[in-house]
């Protein structure tokens, strides 16, 4: 039996949609277009990816706490009713 954790799956699917760019100073920026306002920076791509994951997790938790409408990602719907 496979155990699935909906929040973990949501985070993984959202991160699969992430876009990264290298900036003029050779640092990186990452964002997830479907998750408005989720953006992160890092001096390396790996650091940027880690920061983006952390930012996304905080964004999800705050959004759920404040009962914001969350985007449905890969048929995963975190919205209640």
mmCIF file of N, CA and C in Angstrom:
data_model
loop_
_atom_site.group_PDB
_atom_site.id
_atom_site.type_symbol
_atom_site.label_atom_id
_atom_site.label_comp_id
_atom_site.label_asym_id
_atom_site.label_seq_id
_atom_site.Cartn_x
_atom_site.Cartn_y
_atom_site.Cartn_z
ATOM 1 N N UNK A 1 0.845 -1.175 0.000
ATOM 2 C CA UNK A 1 0.000 0.000 0.000
ATOM 3 C C UNK A 1 0.895 1.244 0.000
ATOM 4 N N UNK A 2 0.615 2.161 -0.892
ATOM 5 C CA UNK A 2 1.370 3.402 -0.971
ATOM 6 C C UNK A 2 0.640 4.487 -0.191
ATOM 7 N N UNK A 3 1.358 5.166 0.688
ATOM 8 C CA UNK A 3 0.778 6.260 1.448
ATOM 9 C C UNK A 3 1.100 7.555 0.715
ATOM 10 N N UNK A 4 0.069 8.356 0.427
ATOM 11 C CA UNK A 4 0.271 9.633 -0.250
ATOM 12 C C UNK A 4 -0.072 10.757 0.720
ATOM 13 N N UNK A 5 0.764 11.747 0.746
ATOM 14 C CA UNK A 5 0.529 12.914 1.572
ATOM 15 C C UNK A 5 0.174 14.057 0.648
ATOM 16 N N UNK A 6 -1.038 14.564 0.761
ATOM 17 C CA UNK A 6 -1.547 15.532 -0.194
ATOM 18 C C UNK A 6 -0.708 16.817 -0.210
ATOM 19 N N UNK A 7 -0.267 17.301 0.939
ATOM 20 C CA UNK A 7 0.532 18.525 0.939
ATOM 21 C C UNK A 7 1.889 18.305 0.277
ATOM 22 N N UNK A 8 2.498 17.185 0.541
ATOM 23 C CA UNK A 8 3.790 16.885 -0.089
ATOM 24 C C UNK A 8 3.639 16.773 -1.597
ATOM 25 N N UNK A 9 2.586 16.118 -2.039
ATOM 26 C CA UNK A 9 2.333 15.968 -3.471
ATOM 27 C C UNK A 9 2.052 17.333 -4.103
ATOM 28 N N UNK A 10 1.298 18.167 -3.409
ATOM 29 C CA UNK A 10 0.991 19.517 -3.902
ATOM 30 C C UNK A 10 2.281 20.323 -4.067
ATOM 31 N N UNK A 11 3.145 20.275 -3.062
ATOM 32 C CA UNK A 11 4.423 20.988 -3.126
ATOM 33 C C UNK A 11 5.254 20.470 -4.292
ATOM 34 N N UNK A 12 5.353 19.168 -4.430
ATOM 35 C CA UNK A 12 6.143 18.584 -5.518
ATOM 36 C C UNK A 12 5.606 18.990 -6.886
ATOM 37 N N UNK A 13 4.295 18.966 -7.050
ATOM 38 C CA UNK A 13 3.708 19.329 -8.344
ATOM 39 C C UNK A 13 3.864 20.820 -8.629
ATOM 40 N N UNK A 14 3.734 21.653 -7.603
ATOM 41 C CA UNK A 14 3.929 23.094 -7.791
ATOM 42 C C UNK A 14 5.374 23.384 -8.185
ATOM 43 N N UNK A 15 6.319 22.728 -7.520
ATOM 44 C CA UNK A 15 7.729 22.936 -7.834
ATOM 45 C C UNK A 15 8.080 22.437 -9.235
ATOM 46 N N UNK A 16 7.336 21.464 -9.725
ATOM 47 C CA UNK A 16 7.562 20.973 -11.087
ATOM 48 C C UNK A 16 7.225 22.055 -12.121
ATOM 49 N N UNK A 17 6.421 23.044 -11.721
ATOM 50 C CA UNK A 17 6.051 24.153 -12.609
ATOM 51 C C UNK A 17 6.944 25.378 -12.415
ATOM 52 N N UNK A 18 7.945 25.274 -11.558
ATOM 53 C CA UNK A 18 8.815 26.416 -11.249
ATOM 54 C C UNK A 18 9.643 26.830 -12.466
ATOM 55 N N UNK A 19 9.859 28.118 -12.548
ATOM 56 C CA UNK A 19 10.710 28.694 -13.586
ATOM 57 C C UNK A 19 11.890 29.366 -12.910
ATOM 58 N N UNK A 20 13.079 29.168 -13.464
ATOM 59 C CA UNK A 20 14.293 29.742 -12.893
ATOM 60 C C UNK A 20 15.014 30.566 -13.950
ATOM 61 N N UNK A 21 15.604 31.674 -13.509
ATOM 62 C CA UNK A 21 16.408 32.514 -14.384
ATOM 63 C C UNK A 21 17.703 32.865 -13.678
ATOM 64 N N UNK A 22 18.755 33.005 -14.475
ATOM 65 C CA UNK A 22 20.038 33.470 -13.951
ATOM 66 C C UNK A 22 20.073 34.984 -14.129
ATOM 67 N N UNK A 23 20.409 35.673 -13.067
ATOM 68 C CA UNK A 23 20.441 37.134 -13.078
ATOM 69 C C UNK A 23 21.821 37.643 -13.502
ATOM 70 N N UNK A 24 21.893 38.940 -13.780
ATOM 71 C CA UNK A 24 23.146 39.552 -14.236
ATOM 72 C C UNK A 24 24.298 39.350 -13.264
ATOM 73 N N UNK A 25 23.987 39.309 -11.968
ATOM 74 C CA UNK A 25 25.045 39.121 -10.965
ATOM 75 C C UNK A 25 25.376 37.635 -10.743
ATOM 76 N N UNK A 26 24.832 36.768 -11.611
ATOM 77 C CA UNK A 26 25.064 35.324 -11.597
ATOM 78 C C UNK A 26 24.326 34.599 -10.476
ATOM 79 N N UNK A 27 23.449 35.299 -9.764
ATOM 80 C CA UNK A 27 22.577 34.633 -8.801
ATOM 81 C C UNK A 27 21.338 34.144 -9.557
ATOM 82 N N UNK A 28 20.423 33.507 -8.853
ATOM 83 C CA UNK A 28 19.251 32.916 -9.492
ATOM 84 C C UNK A 28 17.969 33.421 -8.846
ATOM 85 N N UNK A 29 16.914 33.459 -9.642
ATOM 86 C CA UNK A 29 15.569 33.761 -9.170
ATOM 87 C C UNK A 29 14.672 32.620 -9.619
ATOM 88 N N UNK A 30 13.764 32.225 -8.752
ATOM 89 C CA UNK A 30 12.802 31.182 -9.084
ATOM 90 C C UNK A 30 11.408 31.650 -8.735
ATOM 91 N N UNK A 31 10.425 31.226 -9.534
ATOM 92 C CA UNK A 31 9.032 31.561 -9.237
ATOM 93 C C UNK A 31 8.134 30.440 -9.731
ATOM 94 N N UNK A 32 6.942 30.423 -9.172
ATOM 95 C CA UNK A 32 5.925 29.451 -9.569
ATOM 96 C C UNK A 32 4.733 30.275 -10.035
ATOM 97 N N UNK A 33 4.570 30.438 -11.343
ATOM 98 C CA UNK A 33 3.549 31.351 -11.867
ATOM 99 C C UNK A 33 2.133 31.111 -11.338
ATOM 100 N N UNK A 34 1.744 29.855 -11.146
ATOM 101 C CA UNK A 34 0.389 29.569 -10.690
ATOM 102 C C UNK A 34 0.186 29.973 -9.223
ATOM 103 N N UNK A 35 1.259 30.126 -8.481
ATOM 104 C CA UNK A 35 1.197 30.514 -7.062
ATOM 105 C C UNK A 35 1.648 31.963 -6.950
ATOM 106 N N UNK A 36 0.702 32.863 -7.050
ATOM 107 C CA UNK A 36 0.993 34.299 -7.090
ATOM 108 C C UNK A 36 1.821 34.749 -5.885
ATOM 109 N N UNK A 37 2.936 35.400 -6.176
ATOM 110 C CA UNK A 37 3.784 35.949 -5.124
ATOM 111 C C UNK A 37 4.854 35.016 -4.607
ATOM 112 N N UNK A 38 4.873 33.779 -5.089
ATOM 113 C CA UNK A 38 5.904 32.839 -4.633
ATOM 114 C C UNK A 38 7.136 33.037 -5.506
ATOM 115 N N UNK A 39 8.143 33.642 -4.896
ATOM 116 C CA UNK A 39 9.390 33.961 -5.588
ATOM 117 C C UNK A 39 10.535 33.812 -4.596
ATOM 118 N N UNK A 40 11.688 33.397 -5.087
ATOM 119 C CA UNK A 40 12.840 33.219 -4.201
ATOM 120 C C UNK A 40 14.125 33.503 -4.973
ATOM 121 N N UNK A 41 15.163 33.807 -4.223
ATOM 122 C CA UNK A 41 16.467 34.125 -4.794
ATOM 123 C C UNK A 41 17.525 33.266 -4.118
ATOM 124 N N UNK A 42 18.611 33.012 -4.826
ATOM 125 C CA UNK A 42 19.721 32.280 -4.238
ATOM 126 C C UNK A 42 20.985 32.521 -5.022
ATOM 127 N N UNK A 43 22.110 32.380 -4.359
ATOM 128 C CA UNK A 43 23.384 32.609 -5.043
ATOM 129 C C UNK A 43 23.741 31.449 -5.973
ATOM 130 N N UNK A 44 23.147 30.277 -5.735
ATOM 131 C CA UNK A 44 23.304 29.141 -6.634
ATOM 132 C C UNK A 44 21.906 28.632 -6.995
ATOM 133 N N UNK A 45 21.819 27.834 -8.037
ATOM 134 C CA UNK A 45 20.521 27.275 -8.420
ATOM 135 C C UNK A 45 19.964 26.408 -7.300
ATOM 136 N N UNK A 46 20.801 25.598 -6.690
ATOM 137 C CA UNK A 46 20.356 24.720 -5.598
ATOM 138 C C UNK A 46 19.819 25.539 -4.423
ATOM 139 N N UNK A 47 20.530 26.611 -4.062
ATOM 140 C CA UNK A 47 20.074 27.479 -2.974
ATOM 141 C C UNK A 47 18.727 28.112 -3.333
ATOM 142 N N UNK A 48 18.588 28.536 -4.573
ATOM 143 C CA UNK A 48 17.335 29.129 -5.030
ATOM 144 C C UNK A 48 16.201 28.108 -4.964
ATOM 145 N N UNK A 49 16.470 26.887 -5.388
ATOM 146 C CA UNK A 49 15.452 25.834 -5.335
ATOM 147 C C UNK A 49 15.018 25.551 -3.897
ATOM 148 N N UNK A 50 15.971 25.499 -2.986
ATOM 149 C CA UNK A 50 15.650 25.270 -1.575
ATOM 150 C C UNK A 50 14.837 26.423 -1.000
ATOM 151 N N UNK A 51 15.218 27.646 -1.333
ATOM 152 C CA UNK A 51 14.476 28.826 -0.862
ATOM 153 C C UNK A 51 13.068 28.848 -1.435
ATOM 154 N N UNK A 52 12.935 28.457 -2.706
ATOM 155 C CA UNK A 52 11.613 28.448 -3.332
ATOM 156 C C UNK A 52 10.712 27.424 -2.651
ATOM 157 N N UNK A 53 11.248 26.262 -2.331
ATOM 158 C CA UNK A 53 10.455 25.240 -1.611
ATOM 159 C C UNK A 53 9.989 25.788 -0.260
ATOM 160 N N UNK A 54 10.891 26.393 0.474
ATOM 161 C CA UNK A 54 10.548 26.941 1.786
ATOM 162 C C UNK A 54 9.494 28.043 1.661
ATOM 163 N N UNK A 55 9.670 28.924 0.694
ATOM 164 C CA UNK A 55 8.706 30.004 0.470
ATOM 165 C C UNK A 55 7.344 29.440 0.100
ATOM 166 N N UNK A 56 7.324 28.443 -0.772
ATOM 167 C CA UNK A 56 6.071 27.812 -1.175
ATOM 168 C C UNK A 56 5.376 27.170 0.017
ATOM 169 N N UNK A 57 6.117 26.447 0.833
ATOM 170 C CA UNK A 57 5.514 25.802 2.006
ATOM 171 C C UNK A 57 4.889 26.834 2.940
ATOM 172 N N UNK A 58 5.595 27.936 3.195
ATOM 173 C CA UNK A 58 5.041 29.001 4.042
ATOM 174 C C UNK A 58 3.802 29.618 3.403
ATOM 175 N N UNK A 59 3.849 29.838 2.095
ATOM 176 C CA UNK A 59 2.729 30.429 1.342
ATOM 177 C C UNK A 59 1.489 29.537 1.456
ATOM 178 N N UNK A 60 1.681 28.225 1.332
ATOM 179 C CA UNK A 60 0.560 27.287 1.437
ATOM 180 C C UNK A 60 -0.040 27.322 2.843
ATOM 181 N N UNK A 61 0.818 27.220 3.853
ATOM 182 C CA UNK A 61 0.318 27.201 5.233
ATOM 183 C C UNK A 61 -0.427 28.486 5.593
ATOM 184 N N UNK A 62 0.121 29.621 5.187
ATOM 185 C CA UNK A 62 -0.551 30.893 5.463
ATOM 186 C C UNK A 62 -1.862 30.981 4.685
ATOM 187 N N UNK A 63 -1.834 30.577 3.426
ATOM 188 C CA UNK A 63 -3.045 30.609 2.616
ATOM 189 C C UNK A 63 -4.155 29.756 3.201
ATOM 190 N N UNK A 64 -3.805 28.566 3.665
ATOM 191 C CA UNK A 64 -4.813 27.694 4.280
ATOM 192 C C UNK A 64 -5.332 28.297 5.582
ATOM 193 N N UNK A 65 -4.427 28.840 6.385
ATOM 194 C CA UNK A 65 -4.839 29.444 7.658
ATOM 195 C C UNK A 65 -5.800 30.609 7.434
ATOM 196 N N UNK A 66 -5.513 31.418 6.415
ATOM 197 C CA UNK A 66 -6.351 32.586 6.127
ATOM 198 C C UNK A 66 -7.519 32.257 5.200
ATOM 199 N N UNK A 67 -7.635 30.988 4.842
ATOM 200 C CA UNK A 67 -8.707 30.504 3.972
ATOM 201 C C UNK A 67 -8.722 31.180 2.605
ATOM 202 N N UNK A 68 -7.525 31.424 2.073
ATOM 203 C CA UNK A 68 -7.421 31.947 0.712
ATOM 204 C C UNK A 68 -7.740 30.830 -0.269
ATOM 205 N N UNK A 69 -8.219 31.199 -1.414
ATOM 206 C CA UNK A 69 -8.479 30.219 -2.478
ATOM 207 C C UNK A 69 -7.116 29.797 -3.046
ATOM 208 N N UNK A 70 -6.836 28.515 -2.966
ATOM 209 C CA UNK A 70 -5.554 27.990 -3.429
ATOM 210 C C UNK A 70 -5.716 27.466 -4.855
ATOM 211 N N UNK A 71 -4.691 27.643 -5.691
ATOM 212 C CA UNK A 71 -4.800 27.104 -7.054
ATOM 213 C C UNK A 71 -4.832 25.569 -7.032
ATOM 214 N N UNK A 72 -5.618 25.007 -7.914
ATOM 215 C CA UNK A 72 -5.645 23.559 -8.077
ATOM 216 C C UNK A 72 -4.461 23.207 -8.977
ATOM 217 N N UNK A 73 -3.608 22.337 -8.483
ATOM 218 C CA UNK A 73 -2.396 21.961 -9.222
ATOM 219 C C UNK A 73 -2.425 20.463 -9.459
ATOM 220 N N UNK A 74 -2.376 20.064 -10.717
ATOM 221 C CA UNK A 74 -2.377 18.658 -11.107
ATOM 222 C C UNK A 74 -3.532 17.903 -10.458
ATOM 223 N N UNK A 75 -4.703 18.512 -10.476
ATOM 224 C CA UNK A 75 -5.945 17.962 -9.893
ATOM 225 C C UNK A 75 -5.898 17.822 -8.373
ATOM 226 N N UNK A 76 -4.946 18.478 -7.717
ATOM 227 C CA UNK A 76 -4.906 18.475 -6.248
ATOM 228 C C UNK A 76 -5.554 19.766 -5.779
ATOM 229 N N UNK A 77 -6.669 19.624 -5.087
ATOM 230 C CA UNK A 77 -7.456 20.772 -4.642
ATOM 231 C C UNK A 77 -7.405 20.844 -3.122
ATOM 232 N N UNK A 78 -6.735 21.875 -2.602
ATOM 233 C CA UNK A 78 -6.618 22.049 -1.152
ATOM 234 C C UNK A 78 -7.776 22.862 -0.570
ATOM 235 N N UNK A 79 -8.644 23.359 -1.427
ATOM 236 C CA UNK A 79 -9.746 24.210 -0.981
ATOM 237 C C UNK A 79 -10.843 23.373 -0.325
ATOM 238 N N UNK A 80 -11.425 23.960 0.687
ATOM 239 C CA UNK A 80 -12.512 23.266 1.404
ATOM 240 C C UNK A 80 -13.839 23.811 0.911
ATOM 241 N N UNK A 81 -14.609 22.913 0.330
ATOM 242 C CA UNK A 81 -15.957 23.263 -0.116
ATOM 243 C C UNK A 81 -15.962 24.234 -1.142
#
